């Protein structure tokens, strides 16, 4: 048989496979057409929705189409590769005059074609919708890019699944192992990151890594990210490279593993004998952690680890039973469970150590592009592109105070049994006598190499308080309060005296607002800590329509209060 | 046509086939017989290219069969449990095979309807086991393959269809030169069909010969004596088995029929006759000679 004849046979089998799966393909396609353009058309017809901005919803529709077609792809993959798991079907397919690699390629191709057909039809439906008059369609190119992205990600996910398919002993094991790896690894990653955050007190660091540990996570995050901006920047080259590159890699791996696969005996079909053990370790690690979290929230308690060990062993036995289709050679799976416990311990300790180290890291000044500082309670953020020294000093102070070093201010709080808050500028300072629950100052460093480092801390010292205020007096900060957008600010003045509730308000000029703040700042810097900690204060609010700021002014700050009364009079 | 050279197939620790050396001639009808787990189906799957050999070679027309479409096009494998697509009719399956077997004949398939009472547009999953097998046989015969591998070919077929199938296979072998390999436990069915028989046991070939040669080498003799002959007198005969019922001796003797009868008549029996042994009996005796427990085999 010549290679031409081989190709001809493969094509004939491909066309036959397409025919066999046409019913389910059309069913899913019909369902998708109900959604788009069906639902959109209904909205268009039934309402005055003539300015429907489809462009802004392309991400959502792409995600819906991608999800539905991915489900179809999984069904078709299972349907088309039944010969990998059933001896009866293997007799039918492997006796055919076609090479095994061609058979795998043809069956995968047919499954992908079915899913791609459904996706393409759905996008064509969206295209028809876009032709309706009076609609903001999002543009032909935007839609074309969405379609291409959907197909590329579909190929990526389906080639990943093919890799699991050729490495599984049954359909159930295929579903189990792909879920364990594609969901379990991100979960392990998140668990590690949580340990990192817990160890690095007051540190929050986000990572892009999570996006890259699972093709499915990558797909959904990419659709979300890309399509929010699809009209602006279009389909990114990196997305195309990653999707197609990884697809080719996974397909090549699938073929290599399929070549080594033993289909003859159920239960030992794995191309690499380590595969079921590896999957069992991951499943036991994730399962053990989930069970431990369900029964014991605190990871520092002994019972958490007892539950984790118990859970890991149970999940390992279950996973082993799925892989070996029975409860044989239990000791092997129990060892996997034991390895999973060690992995979890190592993972959590490793990430804790990393977190502790990173909690003390302050980026070098010459690497910093900008720093954004932000307080909690919806206070606005301010970005500094200069004046880094004060912020770095503040950060250094925070790092020094990370580990329970009680400052003079905290001691005063404890001594006087005070639980109060002081607001300076737009940064809220939370103090409590017992426990500080939430971080209230967040630094986001944007480095010159594009990397972002985010750190959040709570404030617990007077030194920090004053530093924050001094930061608030910088030009950048002042500019954020320059009342440029609205020519005038609006001030309100309250007494919190129980007997005398005074409420006064007035419209101030930007200069008056700034003067009021400066006066308050000057008094604050001179003040004794005990004076600041008083609960006997007057609340002063400043607002300009864009920013809102509340100052808690102690009654002893006579200059500020006098000025406020004058301005509000 | 088909040659196996030290062909070995292992499933984990089990050697399903152990250094099997066989030759299947073109146009012959070969029977593969043996106990459960003797390796019949494994050998068939190896020939069909479903399995890959672990050791040794399997050559069809001088070429390795595994993963070779050109060779596999000449072979059609009908497993013990035929597999069909869900909701498929005979026509659907024919359409499938037609794409892959270049000599597949739809005309032949339709003409086979006269032989097998099967409607081509009937759904296979709604057919009885016997009807499904008939449909599978129709597809196999229509495939135009030079080698037909039929595992448990007569399983589930009624006597009329069994007879028809035998006639068809003989005619296919004579007219088209089709090589047929049939695996079965049912030796009586194979007896009047096959011209070559191979006995497998625990993955090894016990014997492989033409049916005529096997029959010609063994004779079942019944002789009645007034005075039973002594062991010494019987030593001249190559007696494999001897059973006494009163004055009647039933013996299985290897050798030439004429010579055996001359020797038997020399002992002055009241009467003596030879009976042709059945295939089943031949194998029982052959196995006993080789020290195998026949109850394990049949």
PDB file of C-alpha atoms in Angstrom, chain B residues 44-288:
ATOM      1  CA  UNK B  44      -5.479 -14.588  15.788  1.00  0.00           C
ATOM      2  CA  UNK B  45      -5.087 -11.068  17.160  1.00  0.00           C
ATOM      3  CA  UNK B  46      -1.387 -11.181  16.362  1.00  0.00           C
ATOM      4  CA  UNK B  47      -2.117 -12.214  12.784  1.00  0.00           C
ATOM      5  CA  UNK B  48      -4.776  -9.484  12.544  1.00  0.00           C
ATOM      6  CA  UNK B  49      -2.304  -6.883  13.806  1.00  0.00           C
ATOM      7  CA  UNK B  50      -4.318  -6.075  16.913  1.00  0.00           C
ATOM      8  CA  UNK B  51      -1.382  -7.137  19.093  1.00  0.00           C
ATOM      9  CA  UNK B  52       2.285  -6.641  18.505  1.00  0.00           C
ATOM     10  CA  UNK B  53       4.606  -9.610  19.015  1.00  0.00           C
ATOM     11  CA  UNK B  54       6.928  -9.409  22.003  1.00  0.00           C
ATOM     12  CA  UNK B  55       9.437 -11.747  20.421  1.00  0.00           C
ATOM     13  CA  UNK B  56       9.747 -13.519  17.105  1.00  0.00           C
ATOM     14  CA  UNK B  57       8.168 -12.675  13.802  1.00  0.00           C
ATOM     15  CA  UNK B  58       4.828 -12.937  12.117  1.00  0.00           C
ATOM     16  CA  UNK B  59       5.004 -12.749   8.352  1.00  0.00           C
ATOM     17  CA  UNK B  60       2.097 -12.554   5.941  1.00  0.00           C
ATOM     18  CA  UNK B  61       3.267 -12.924   2.378  1.00  0.00           C
ATOM     19  CA  UNK B  62       6.792 -12.375   3.639  1.00  0.00           C
ATOM     20  CA  UNK B  63       6.019  -9.057   5.371  1.00  0.00           C
ATOM     21  CA  UNK B  64       5.566  -8.143   9.006  1.00  0.00           C
ATOM     22  CA  UNK B  65       1.874  -7.734   9.745  1.00  0.00           C
ATOM     23  CA  UNK B  66       1.879  -5.390  12.728  1.00  0.00           C
ATOM     24  CA  UNK B  67       0.964  -1.791  11.854  1.00  0.00           C
ATOM     25  CA  UNK B  68       1.357  -2.491   8.147  1.00  0.00           C
ATOM     26  CA  UNK B  69      -1.795  -1.397   6.280  1.00  0.00           C
ATOM     27  CA  UNK B  70      -0.716  -3.087   3.059  1.00  0.00           C
ATOM     28  CA  UNK B  71      -0.626  -6.466   4.799  1.00  0.00           C
ATOM     29  CA  UNK B  72      -3.662  -5.848   6.955  1.00  0.00           C
ATOM     30  CA  UNK B  73      -5.729  -5.042   3.890  1.00  0.00           C
ATOM     31  CA  UNK B  74      -5.396  -8.706   3.000  1.00  0.00           C
ATOM     32  CA  UNK B  75      -6.672  -9.875   6.383  1.00  0.00           C
ATOM     33  CA  UNK B  76     -10.118  -9.656   7.922  1.00  0.00           C
ATOM     34  CA  UNK B  77     -10.514 -10.490  11.592  1.00  0.00           C
ATOM     35  CA  UNK B  78     -13.843 -11.543  13.044  1.00  0.00           C
ATOM     36  CA  UNK B  79     -13.400 -11.715  16.827  1.00  0.00           C
ATOM     37  CA  UNK B  80     -15.327 -13.995  19.158  1.00  0.00           C
ATOM     38  CA  UNK B  81     -17.543 -11.046  20.134  1.00  0.00           C
ATOM     39  CA  UNK B  82     -18.088  -8.925  17.021  1.00  0.00           C
ATOM     40  CA  UNK B  83     -18.032  -5.187  17.581  1.00  0.00           C
ATOM     41  CA  UNK B  84     -20.363  -2.817  15.753  1.00  0.00           C
ATOM     42  CA  UNK B  85     -21.024   0.881  15.999  1.00  0.00           C
ATOM     43  CA  UNK B  86     -23.892   2.006  18.125  1.00  0.00           C
ATOM     44  CA  UNK B  87     -27.202   2.074  16.195  1.00  0.00           C
ATOM     45  CA  UNK B  88     -25.406   0.784  13.113  1.00  0.00           C
ATOM     46  CA  UNK B  89     -27.042  -1.355  10.457  1.00  0.00           C
ATOM     47  CA  UNK B  90     -25.256  -3.906   8.282  1.00  0.00           C
ATOM     48  CA  UNK B  91     -25.142  -1.242   5.599  1.00  0.00           C
ATOM     49  CA  UNK B  92     -23.493   1.227   7.968  1.00  0.00           C
ATOM     50  CA  UNK B  93     -20.807  -1.298   8.794  1.00  0.00           C
ATOM     51  CA  UNK B  94     -20.428  -2.151   5.123  1.00  0.00           C
ATOM     52  CA  UNK B  95     -19.969   1.536   4.351  1.00  0.00           C
ATOM     53  CA  UNK B  96     -17.254   1.628   7.025  1.00  0.00           C
ATOM     54  CA  UNK B  97     -15.374  -1.418   5.742  1.00  0.00           C
ATOM     55  CA  UNK B  98     -15.824  -0.366   2.122  1.00  0.00           C
ATOM     56  CA  UNK B  99     -13.657   2.693   2.814  1.00  0.00           C
ATOM     57  CA  UNK B 100     -10.798   0.640   4.166  1.00  0.00           C
ATOM     58  CA  UNK B 101     -10.876  -2.654   2.285  1.00  0.00           C
ATOM     59  CA  UNK B 102     -10.375  -1.915  -1.429  1.00  0.00           C
ATOM     60  CA  UNK B 103     -11.816  -5.264  -2.515  1.00  0.00           C
ATOM     61  CA  UNK B 104     -14.958  -4.942  -0.434  1.00  0.00           C
ATOM     62  CA  UNK B 105     -17.949  -5.822  -2.581  1.00  0.00           C
ATOM     63  CA  UNK B 106     -21.392  -4.421  -1.889  1.00  0.00           C
ATOM     64  CA  UNK B 107     -22.821  -6.679  -4.608  1.00  0.00           C
ATOM     65  CA  UNK B 108     -21.441  -9.720  -2.853  1.00  0.00           C
ATOM     66  CA  UNK B 109     -22.877  -8.496   0.436  1.00  0.00           C
ATOM     67  CA  UNK B 110     -26.296  -8.124  -1.147  1.00  0.00           C
ATOM     68  CA  UNK B 111     -26.052 -11.537  -2.752  1.00  0.00           C
ATOM     69  CA  UNK B 112     -25.174 -13.080   0.594  1.00  0.00           C
ATOM     70  CA  UNK B 113     -28.626 -12.061   1.747  1.00  0.00           C
ATOM     71  CA  UNK B 114     -29.821 -15.084  -0.196  1.00  0.00           C
ATOM     72  CA  UNK B 115     -27.695 -17.293   2.015  1.00  0.00           C
ATOM     73  CA  UNK B 116     -28.039 -15.585   5.378  1.00  0.00           C
ATOM     74  CA  UNK B 117     -31.523 -14.398   6.353  1.00  0.00           C
ATOM     75  CA  UNK B 118     -30.376 -10.920   7.367  1.00  0.00           C
ATOM     76  CA  UNK B 119     -31.846  -7.583   6.290  1.00  0.00           C
ATOM     77  CA  UNK B 120     -29.096  -5.110   5.498  1.00  0.00           C
ATOM     78  CA  UNK B 121     -31.016  -2.112   6.852  1.00  0.00           C
ATOM     79  CA  UNK B 122     -31.789  -3.728  10.178  1.00  0.00           C
ATOM     80  CA  UNK B 123     -30.081  -2.334  13.270  1.00  0.00           C
ATOM     81  CA  UNK B 124     -27.421  -4.685  14.533  1.00  0.00           C
ATOM     82  CA  UNK B 125     -28.033  -3.963  18.213  1.00  0.00           C
ATOM     83  CA  UNK B 126     -31.598  -5.230  17.799  1.00  0.00           C
ATOM     84  CA  UNK B 127     -30.468  -8.538  16.363  1.00  0.00           C
ATOM     85  CA  UNK B 128     -29.982 -11.756  18.305  1.00  0.00           C
ATOM     86  CA  UNK B 129     -26.464 -12.997  18.999  1.00  0.00           C
ATOM     87  CA  UNK B 130     -26.658 -15.532  16.177  1.00  0.00           C
ATOM     88  CA  UNK B 131     -27.966 -12.946  13.716  1.00  0.00           C
ATOM     89  CA  UNK B 132     -25.217 -10.540  14.693  1.00  0.00           C
ATOM     90  CA  UNK B 133     -22.671 -13.240  13.990  1.00  0.00           C
ATOM     91  CA  UNK B 134     -24.269 -13.951  10.626  1.00  0.00           C
ATOM     92  CA  UNK B 135     -24.105 -10.246   9.793  1.00  0.00           C
ATOM     93  CA  UNK B 136     -20.453 -10.154  10.829  1.00  0.00           C
ATOM     94  CA  UNK B 137     -19.761 -13.196   8.668  1.00  0.00           C
ATOM     95  CA  UNK B 138     -21.474 -11.536   5.700  1.00  0.00           C
ATOM     96  CA  UNK B 139     -19.216  -8.512   6.141  1.00  0.00           C
ATOM     97  CA  UNK B 140     -16.148 -10.715   6.493  1.00  0.00           C
ATOM     98  CA  UNK B 141     -16.966 -12.672   3.350  1.00  0.00           C
ATOM     99  CA  UNK B 142     -17.664  -9.458   1.434  1.00  0.00           C
ATOM    100  CA  UNK B 143     -14.412  -7.831   2.480  1.00  0.00           C
ATOM    101  CA  UNK B 144     -12.468  -9.489  -0.307  1.00  0.00           C
ATOM    102  CA  UNK B 145      -9.672 -10.282   2.142  1.00  0.00           C
ATOM    103  CA  UNK B 146      -7.288 -13.086   1.280  1.00  0.00           C
ATOM    104  CA  UNK B 147      -7.132 -14.219   4.886  1.00  0.00           C
ATOM    105  CA  UNK B 148     -10.195 -14.674   7.044  1.00  0.00           C
ATOM    106  CA  UNK B 149      -9.613 -14.990  10.763  1.00  0.00           C
ATOM    107  CA  UNK B 150     -12.745 -16.358  12.385  1.00  0.00           C
ATOM    108  CA  UNK B 151     -12.693 -16.672  16.154  1.00  0.00           C
ATOM    109  CA  UNK B 152     -15.420 -19.014  17.394  1.00  0.00           C
ATOM    110  CA  UNK B 153     -17.028 -18.798  13.985  1.00  0.00           C
ATOM    111  CA  UNK B 154     -19.876 -21.200  14.711  1.00  0.00           C
ATOM    112  CA  UNK B 155     -20.798 -19.771  18.072  1.00  0.00           C
ATOM    113  CA  UNK B 156     -24.519 -19.007  18.192  1.00  0.00           C
ATOM    114  CA  UNK B 157     -25.322 -20.264  14.684  1.00  0.00           C
ATOM    115  CA  UNK B 158     -28.125 -22.708  14.062  1.00  0.00           C
ATOM    116  CA  UNK B 159     -27.287 -26.032  12.321  1.00  0.00           C
ATOM    117  CA  UNK B 160     -28.605 -24.865   8.943  1.00  0.00           C
ATOM    118  CA  UNK B 161     -26.517 -21.713   8.940  1.00  0.00           C
ATOM    119  CA  UNK B 162     -23.509 -23.657  10.238  1.00  0.00           C
ATOM    120  CA  UNK B 163     -23.805 -25.986   7.254  1.00  0.00           C
ATOM    121  CA  UNK B 164     -24.200 -23.063   4.870  1.00  0.00           C
ATOM    122  CA  UNK B 165     -21.200 -21.300   6.320  1.00  0.00           C
ATOM    123  CA  UNK B 166     -19.052 -24.390   5.970  1.00  0.00           C
ATOM    124  CA  UNK B 167     -20.056 -24.715   2.344  1.00  0.00           C
ATOM    125  CA  UNK B 168     -19.304 -21.061   1.721  1.00  0.00           C
ATOM    126  CA  UNK B 169     -15.888 -21.243   3.328  1.00  0.00           C
ATOM    127  CA  UNK B 170     -14.983 -24.294   1.298  1.00  0.00           C
ATOM    128  CA  UNK B 171     -16.169 -22.610  -1.875  1.00  0.00           C
ATOM    129  CA  UNK B 172     -14.243 -19.410  -0.996  1.00  0.00           C
ATOM    130  CA  UNK B 173     -11.098 -21.443  -0.463  1.00  0.00           C
ATOM    131  CA  UNK B 174     -11.505 -23.347  -3.709  1.00  0.00           C
ATOM    132  CA  UNK B 175     -12.705 -20.519  -5.963  1.00  0.00           C
ATOM    133  CA  UNK B 176     -10.903 -17.520  -4.541  1.00  0.00           C
ATOM    134  CA  UNK B 177      -7.966 -19.103  -2.779  1.00  0.00           C
ATOM    135  CA  UNK B 178      -9.044 -17.553   0.505  1.00  0.00           C
ATOM    136  CA  UNK B 179      -7.056 -18.721   3.495  1.00  0.00           C
ATOM    137  CA  UNK B 180      -9.322 -19.266   6.470  1.00  0.00           C
ATOM    138  CA  UNK B 181      -8.178 -19.719  10.033  1.00  0.00           C
ATOM    139  CA  UNK B 182     -10.884 -20.782  12.433  1.00  0.00           C
ATOM    140  CA  UNK B 183     -10.418 -20.938  16.167  1.00  0.00           C
ATOM    141  CA  UNK B 184     -12.862 -23.096  18.028  1.00  0.00           C
ATOM    142  CA  UNK B 185     -13.365 -25.468  20.900  1.00  0.00           C
ATOM    143  CA  UNK B 186     -15.838 -27.399  18.853  1.00  0.00           C
ATOM    144  CA  UNK B 187     -13.756 -30.045  17.120  1.00  0.00           C
ATOM    145  CA  UNK B 188     -16.738 -31.847  15.621  1.00  0.00           C
ATOM    146  CA  UNK B 189     -17.678 -28.707  13.647  1.00  0.00           C
ATOM    147  CA  UNK B 190     -14.176 -28.347  12.310  1.00  0.00           C
ATOM    148  CA  UNK B 191     -13.791 -31.975  11.364  1.00  0.00           C
ATOM    149  CA  UNK B 192     -15.581 -31.825   8.032  1.00  0.00           C
ATOM    150  CA  UNK B 193     -14.383 -28.339   7.162  1.00  0.00           C
ATOM    151  CA  UNK B 194     -10.702 -27.965   7.887  1.00  0.00           C
ATOM    152  CA  UNK B 195      -7.843 -29.462   6.025  1.00  0.00           C
ATOM    153  CA  UNK B 196      -5.229 -28.452   8.520  1.00  0.00           C
ATOM    154  CA  UNK B 197      -5.372 -28.564  12.286  1.00  0.00           C
ATOM    155  CA  UNK B 198      -3.191 -26.930  14.908  1.00  0.00           C
ATOM    156  CA  UNK B 199      -3.523 -27.793  18.552  1.00  0.00           C
ATOM    157  CA  UNK B 200      -2.392 -25.231  21.082  1.00  0.00           C
ATOM    158  CA  UNK B 201      -1.982 -25.724  24.773  1.00  0.00           C
ATOM    159  CA  UNK B 202      -0.703 -23.154  27.262  1.00  0.00           C
ATOM    160  CA  UNK B 203       0.721 -21.019  24.478  1.00  0.00           C
ATOM    161  CA  UNK B 204       2.614 -23.848  22.813  1.00  0.00           C
ATOM    162  CA  UNK B 205       1.923 -25.816  19.643  1.00  0.00           C
ATOM    163  CA  UNK B 206       1.173 -29.439  20.514  1.00  0.00           C
ATOM    164  CA  UNK B 207       0.815 -30.544  16.927  1.00  0.00           C
ATOM    165  CA  UNK B 208       0.091 -29.035  13.558  1.00  0.00           C
ATOM    166  CA  UNK B 209      -0.698 -31.206  10.589  1.00  0.00           C
ATOM    167  CA  UNK B 210      -3.201 -31.899   7.843  1.00  0.00           C
ATOM    168  CA  UNK B 211      -6.324 -33.673   8.943  1.00  0.00           C
ATOM    169  CA  UNK B 212      -5.621 -36.565   6.565  1.00  0.00           C
ATOM    170  CA  UNK B 213      -2.163 -37.125   7.965  1.00  0.00           C
ATOM    171  CA  UNK B 214      -3.497 -37.018  11.466  1.00  0.00           C
ATOM    172  CA  UNK B 215      -6.242 -39.479  10.597  1.00  0.00           C
ATOM    173  CA  UNK B 216      -3.905 -41.737   8.663  1.00  0.00           C
ATOM    174  CA  UNK B 217      -1.538 -42.082  11.546  1.00  0.00           C
ATOM    175  CA  UNK B 218      -4.052 -43.201  14.162  1.00  0.00           C
ATOM    176  CA  UNK B 219      -6.530 -46.068  14.056  1.00  0.00           C
ATOM    177  CA  UNK B 220      -9.162 -47.196  16.412  1.00  0.00           C
ATOM    178  CA  UNK B 221      -9.423 -50.999  16.397  1.00  0.00           C
ATOM    179  CA  UNK B 222     -12.136 -53.135  17.960  1.00  0.00           C
ATOM    180  CA  UNK B 223     -11.437 -56.849  18.212  1.00  0.00           C
ATOM    181  CA  UNK B 224     -13.122 -59.697  20.098  1.00  0.00           C
ATOM    182  CA  UNK B 225     -11.044 -62.693  21.217  1.00  0.00           C
ATOM    183  CA  UNK B 226     -11.858 -66.075  22.663  1.00  0.00           C
ATOM    184  CA  UNK B 227      -8.608 -65.811  24.510  1.00  0.00           C
ATOM    185  CA  UNK B 228      -7.352 -62.309  25.050  1.00  0.00           C
ATOM    186  CA  UNK B 229      -3.832 -61.677  23.700  1.00  0.00           C
ATOM    187  CA  UNK B 230      -1.039 -61.072  26.161  1.00  0.00           C
ATOM    188  CA  UNK B 231       0.818 -57.795  26.537  1.00  0.00           C
ATOM    189  CA  UNK B 232       3.799 -59.390  24.836  1.00  0.00           C
ATOM    190  CA  UNK B 233       1.701 -60.223  21.790  1.00  0.00           C
ATOM    191  CA  UNK B 234       0.470 -56.636  21.567  1.00  0.00           C
ATOM    192  CA  UNK B 235       3.965 -55.216  21.841  1.00  0.00           C
ATOM    193  CA  UNK B 236       4.406 -55.583  18.102  1.00  0.00           C
ATOM    194  CA  UNK B 237       1.648 -52.987  17.687  1.00  0.00           C
ATOM    195  CA  UNK B 238       2.199 -49.324  18.602  1.00  0.00           C
ATOM    196  CA  UNK B 239      -0.793 -49.263  20.946  1.00  0.00           C
ATOM    197  CA  UNK B 240      -1.463 -45.834  22.413  1.00  0.00           C
ATOM    198  CA  UNK B 241      -4.482 -46.853  24.380  1.00  0.00           C
ATOM    199  CA  UNK B 242      -6.124 -50.156  25.187  1.00  0.00           C
ATOM    200  CA  UNK B 243      -9.448 -50.705  26.885  1.00  0.00           C
ATOM    201  CA  UNK B 244     -10.954 -54.130  27.697  1.00  0.00           C
ATOM    202  CA  UNK B 245     -14.661 -54.869  27.975  1.00  0.00           C
ATOM    203  CA  UNK B 246     -15.154 -58.609  28.522  1.00  0.00           C
ATOM    204  CA  UNK B 247     -13.611 -60.327  25.566  1.00  0.00           C
ATOM    205  CA  UNK B 248     -13.657 -57.099  23.512  1.00  0.00           C
ATOM    206  CA  UNK B 249     -10.525 -55.014  23.145  1.00  0.00           C
ATOM    207  CA  UNK B 250     -10.711 -51.405  22.028  1.00  0.00           C
ATOM    208  CA  UNK B 251      -7.304 -50.129  20.978  1.00  0.00           C
ATOM    209  CA  UNK B 252      -5.919 -46.936  19.535  1.00  0.00           C
ATOM    210  CA  UNK B 253      -2.933 -47.871  17.427  1.00  0.00           C
ATOM    211  CA  UNK B 254      -0.515 -45.694  15.530  1.00  0.00           C
ATOM    212  CA  UNK B 255       0.722 -46.901  12.168  1.00  0.00           C
ATOM    213  CA  UNK B 256      -0.351 -48.083   8.709  1.00  0.00           C
ATOM    214  CA  UNK B 257      -3.860 -49.484   8.600  1.00  0.00           C
ATOM    215  CA  UNK B 258      -3.020 -52.582   6.546  1.00  0.00           C
ATOM    216  CA  UNK B 259      -0.096 -53.508   8.748  1.00  0.00           C
ATOM    217  CA  UNK B 260      -2.143 -53.022  11.874  1.00  0.00           C
ATOM    218  CA  UNK B 261      -4.928 -55.256  10.605  1.00  0.00           C
ATOM    219  CA  UNK B 262      -2.455 -57.938   9.548  1.00  0.00           C
ATOM    220  CA  UNK B 263      -1.010 -57.950  13.052  1.00  0.00           C
ATOM    221  CA  UNK B 264      -4.430 -57.927  14.681  1.00  0.00           C
ATOM    222  CA  UNK B 265      -5.751 -60.759  12.481  1.00  0.00           C
ATOM    223  CA  UNK B 266      -2.637 -62.796  13.253  1.00  0.00           C
ATOM    224  CA  UNK B 267      -3.910 -63.000  16.845  1.00  0.00           C
ATOM    225  CA  UNK B 268      -7.006 -64.848  15.539  1.00  0.00           C
ATOM    226  CA  UNK B 269      -9.828 -62.590  16.731  1.00  0.00           C
ATOM    227  CA  UNK B 270     -13.478 -63.617  16.524  1.00  0.00           C
ATOM    228  CA  UNK B 271     -13.900 -60.401  14.626  1.00  0.00           C
ATOM    229  CA  UNK B 272     -11.812 -57.273  14.131  1.00  0.00           C
ATOM    230  CA  UNK B 273     -12.571 -53.922  12.578  1.00  0.00           C
ATOM    231  CA  UNK B 274     -11.046 -50.450  12.325  1.00  0.00           C
ATOM    232  CA  UNK B 275     -13.050 -47.333  12.980  1.00  0.00           C
ATOM    233  CA  UNK B 276     -11.873 -43.935  11.780  1.00  0.00           C
ATOM    234  CA  UNK B 277     -11.207 -41.831  14.885  1.00  0.00           C
ATOM    235  CA  UNK B 278     -12.906 -38.482  15.156  1.00  0.00           C
ATOM    236  CA  UNK B 279     -10.863 -35.305  15.333  1.00  0.00           C
ATOM    237  CA  UNK B 280     -11.766 -35.063  18.980  1.00  0.00           C
ATOM    238  CA  UNK B 281     -10.471 -38.569  19.634  1.00  0.00           C
ATOM    239  CA  UNK B 282      -7.277 -37.950  17.690  1.00  0.00           C
ATOM    240  CA  UNK B 283      -6.506 -34.977  19.863  1.00  0.00           C
ATOM    241  CA  UNK B 284      -7.371 -36.750  23.058  1.00  0.00           C
ATOM    242  CA  UNK B 285      -4.960 -39.534  22.174  1.00  0.00           C
ATOM    243  CA  UNK B 286      -2.281 -37.162  20.955  1.00  0.00           C
ATOM    244  CA  UNK B 287      -2.546 -35.182  24.131  1.00  0.00           C
ATOM    245  CA  UNK B 288      -2.411 -38.257  26.298  1.00  0.00           C
TER     246      UNK B 288
END
